[in-house]
Coordinates of C-alpha atoms in Angstrom, one line a residue:
L1 CA 0.4 0.2 0.1
E2 CA 1.2 3.6 -0.5
N3 CA -0.9 6.3 0.7
G4 CA -3.9 3.9 1.1
V5 CA -3.7 3.3 -2.6
L6 CA -2.9 -0.7 -3.5
H7 CA 0.0 -1.9 -5.6
C8 CA -0.1 -5.1 -7.6
E9 CA 1.9 -6.9 -10.2
A10 CA 0.0 -8.2 -12.8
L11 CA 1.7 -12.2 -13.8
I12 CA 0.3 -14.7 -16.1
R13 CA -0.4 -18.1 -16.4
L14 CA -1.7 -20.4 -18.9
D15 CA -4.6 -22.4 -17.9
D16 CA -5.4 -25.5 -20.2
E17 CA -6.6 -28.8 -19.8
A18 CA -3.3 -30.1 -18.2
G19 CA -3.6 -28.0 -15.7
V20 CA -1.8 -24.3 -15.1
T21 CA 1.5 -23.7 -17.0
Q22 CA 3.7 -21.2 -15.6
P23 CA 5.3 -18.7 -17.4
N24 CA 9.0 -20.4 -18.1
A25 CA 7.6 -22.8 -19.5
F26 CA 5.8 -21.4 -22.6
L27 CA 6.8 -17.7 -22.7
P28 CA 10.5 -18.9 -24.2
T29 CA 9.1 -20.4 -27.4
A30 CA 6.6 -17.3 -27.8
E31 CA 9.3 -14.9 -27.9
R32 CA 10.9 -17.4 -30.2
F33 CA 7.9 -17.4 -32.4
G34 CA 7.3 -13.7 -32.0
L35 CA 4.1 -13.9 -30.2
M36 CA 5.1 -11.6 -27.2
P37 CA 3.8 -8.5 -28.6
Q38 CA 0.3 -9.8 -28.9
I39 CA 0.4 -11.2 -25.8
D40 CA 1.7 -8.8 -23.6
L41 CA -1.2 -6.4 -25.4
W42 CA -3.6 -9.2 -24.4
V43 CA -2.5 -8.7 -20.8
I44 CA -2.5 -4.7 -21.1
R45 CA -6.5 -5.0 -22.6
H46 CA -7.5 -7.2 -19.6
V47 CA -5.8 -5.1 -16.4
I48 CA -6.5 -1.8 -17.7
A49 CA -10.5 -3.4 -18.1
H50 CA -9.5 -4.6 -14.5
L51 CA -8.6 -1.0 -13.2
A52 CA -11.5 0.6 -14.5
G53 CA -13.7 -2.0 -12.5
L54 CA -11.8 -1.5 -9.6
Q55 CA -12.1 2.5 -10.1
R56 CA -16.1 1.6 -10.4
T57 CA -15.9 0.5 -7.3
G58 CA -14.3 3.3 -5.3
A59 CA -11.0 1.2 -4.9
R60 CA -7.8 2.9 -5.7
A61 CA -5.0 0.3 -7.0
C62 CA -2.2 0.7 -9.2
I63 CA -0.6 -2.3 -11.4
S64 CA 2.2 -2.9 -13.0
V65 CA 2.7 -5.4 -16.1
N66 CA 5.4 -6.6 -17.7
L67 CA 6.9 -5.6 -20.9
S68 CA 9.1 -8.0 -23.1
G69 CA 12.1 -6.7 -25.3
H70 CA 10.0 -7.7 -28.6
T71 CA 7.0 -5.6 -27.6
L72 CA 9.8 -2.1 -26.6
A73 CA 10.0 -1.8 -30.3
D74 CA 6.1 -2.6 -31.1
E75 CA 4.3 0.3 -32.9
R76 CA 1.1 -0.6 -31.7
L77 CA 1.5 -0.1 -27.9
V78 CA 1.1 3.1 -27.4
P79 CA -1.4 4.0 -29.4
E80 CA -3.4 0.7 -28.5
V81 CA -2.8 1.7 -24.2
K82 CA -3.9 5.4 -24.9
G83 CA -7.1 3.7 -26.6
L84 CA -7.8 1.6 -23.7
L85 CA -7.2 4.2 -21.4
A86 CA -9.5 6.6 -22.5
K87 CA -12.2 3.8 -23.3
H88 CA -12.2 2.8 -20.1
R89 CA -11.5 6.2 -18.1
V90 CA -8.9 4.7 -16.5
D91 CA -6.3 6.7 -14.6
P92 CA -3.2 6.5 -16.5
G93 CA -0.9 7.1 -13.0
S94 CA -2.6 3.5 -12.5
L95 CA -0.8 2.0 -14.7
I96 CA 3.3 0.8 -14.2
F97 CA 4.6 -1.1 -17.2
E98 CA 8.0 -3.0 -16.0
I99 CA 11.3 -3.5 -18.3
T100 CA 14.1 -5.4 -17.3
E101 CA 17.1 -3.5 -17.0
T102 CA 18.9 -5.9 -20.0
N103 CA 15.9 -5.9 -21.7
A104 CA 15.8 -1.7 -22.1
I105 CA 19.8 -1.7 -22.7
A106 CA 19.2 -4.0 -25.7
N107 CA 16.3 -1.8 -27.4
I108 CA 18.0 1.5 -25.7
E109 CA 16.4 3.7 -28.4
A110 CA 13.0 1.7 -28.3
A111 CA 12.9 1.8 -24.5
Q112 CA 13.6 5.5 -24.4
R113 CA 10.9 6.6 -27.2
L114 CA 8.6 4.1 -25.1
I115 CA 9.3 5.6 -21.9
G116 CA 9.1 9.0 -23.2
E117 CA 5.4 8.7 -25.2
L118 CA 3.7 6.7 -22.2
R119 CA 5.3 8.7 -19.4
E120 CA 4.3 11.8 -21.2
H121 CA 0.5 10.3 -21.0
G122 CA 1.0 10.0 -17.6
C123 CA 1.8 6.1 -17.6
R124 CA 5.1 4.8 -15.5
F125 CA 7.8 2.6 -15.6
A126 CA 9.8 0.7 -13.6
L127 CA 13.2 -0.8 -14.4
D128 CA 13.0 -5.0 -13.1
D129 CA 15.9 -6.9 -12.0
F130 CA 18.0 -3.9 -11.7
G131 CA 22.1 -4.4 -10.9
S132 CA 21.9 -7.7 -13.1
G133 CA 23.1 -6.0 -16.0
F134 CA 26.6 -4.0 -17.0
S135 CA 27.2 -0.5 -16.2
S136 CA 24.0 -0.4 -14.6
F137 CA 23.8 2.6 -12.9
H138 CA 25.1 4.5 -16.0
H139 CA 21.9 3.1 -17.8
L140 CA 19.5 4.8 -14.7
K141 CA 20.6 8.3 -16.2
H142 CA 19.4 7.6 -19.7
L143 CA 15.9 5.9 -18.8
P144 CA 13.6 8.1 -17.5
V145 CA 12.0 5.5 -15.0
D146 CA 9.9 6.1 -11.8
F147 CA 10.7 3.0 -10.2
V148 CA 13.8 0.8 -10.3
K149 CA 13.6 -3.1 -8.8
I150 CA 16.6 -4.1 -6.9
D151 CA 17.5 -7.9 -8.6
G152 CA 16.0 -10.3 -6.1
Q153 CA 19.5 -12.5 -6.5
F154 CA 21.1 -9.6 -4.1
V155 CA 18.0 -9.0 -1.7
S156 CA 17.5 -13.4 -0.9
G157 CA 21.4 -13.2 -0.1
M158 CA 21.3 -10.0 2.4
V159 CA 21.2 -11.6 5.5
E160 CA 24.4 -13.8 4.9
N161 CA 26.3 -12.0 2.8
P162 CA 27.7 -8.9 3.3
A163 CA 28.7 -8.2 -0.3
D164 CA 24.9 -8.3 -1.3
R165 CA 23.9 -6.6 1.4
A166 CA 26.6 -3.5 0.3
I167 CA 25.0 -4.0 -3.5
V168 CA 21.6 -3.5 -2.1
M169 CA 22.6 -0.3 0.1
S170 CA 24.5 1.1 -3.2
I171 CA 21.6 0.6 -5.4
N172 CA 19.0 2.3 -3.1
D173 CA 21.4 5.2 -2.5
I174 CA 21.8 6.0 -5.9
A175 CA 18.6 5.2 -7.2
H176 CA 17.3 7.6 -4.6
S177 CA 20.3 10.3 -5.6
F178 CA 18.5 10.0 -9.4
G179 CA 14.7 10.5 -7.5
K180 CA 13.7 7.2 -8.3
R181 CA 12.0 5.1 -5.6
T182 CA 13.4 1.5 -4.6
V183 CA 11.1 -2.1 -4.6
A184 CA 13.1 -5.6 -3.4
E185 CA 12.2 -8.0 -4.9
F186 CA 12.3 -11.9 -3.1
V187 CA 11.9 -10.8 0.2
E188 CA 11.3 -14.2 2.0
N189 CA 11.8 -13.5 5.8
R190 CA 11.7 -11.2 8.4
A191 CA 15.1 -10.8 8.7
I192 CA 15.4 -9.6 4.9
L193 CA 12.5 -7.2 5.5
K194 CA 14.5 -5.7 8.6
L195 CA 17.5 -5.1 6.5
L196 CA 15.8 -3.3 4.0
V197 CA 14.1 -1.4 6.4
E198 CA 17.5 -0.3 7.6
C199 CA 18.9 0.3 4.2
G200 CA 16.0 2.6 3.1
V201 CA 14.4 0.7 0.5
D202 CA 10.7 2.6 -0.2
Y203 CA 8.8 -0.5 -0.8

């Protein structure tokens, strides 16, 4: 919760005759066959419709949606998002797009253009898995995101490994110096949570 607003992340699963299939079992195949932009747009349509339903009940919520690397350069995305937000009368600030650091850097020009256009419309962005790529802090200067999600591999090792703790602190401090808010992933126990509070991580 942030000022009474619920924040959550939309995660996709495949539900078929065999049961529920986890994303790592089908998304790599979808990526290989160029289907990720269609899947991402399907998720966005459902998320915006869900946000509209929540707003009609008076609930205040923000939902994060992951974007694949292929979707960053898809020209359908910006007009589709703008049209859906207008159609459902959803506050653009309630929609947060997550882009992994590695995808953003691999598609830096497309990422910058997409972030710029949708932030101008009121949507927000998070840089996911931050710290996993090379020269991460340099990249942070060139991507105007709102949130930095600290890579869970560092967070999960904070209690046992002083080096992981130092990395989390460094990422948090530098992200704050750029005016970004920080989110920790893989917060699996109270000991990790206590250290994150001590480090000043926002969420």
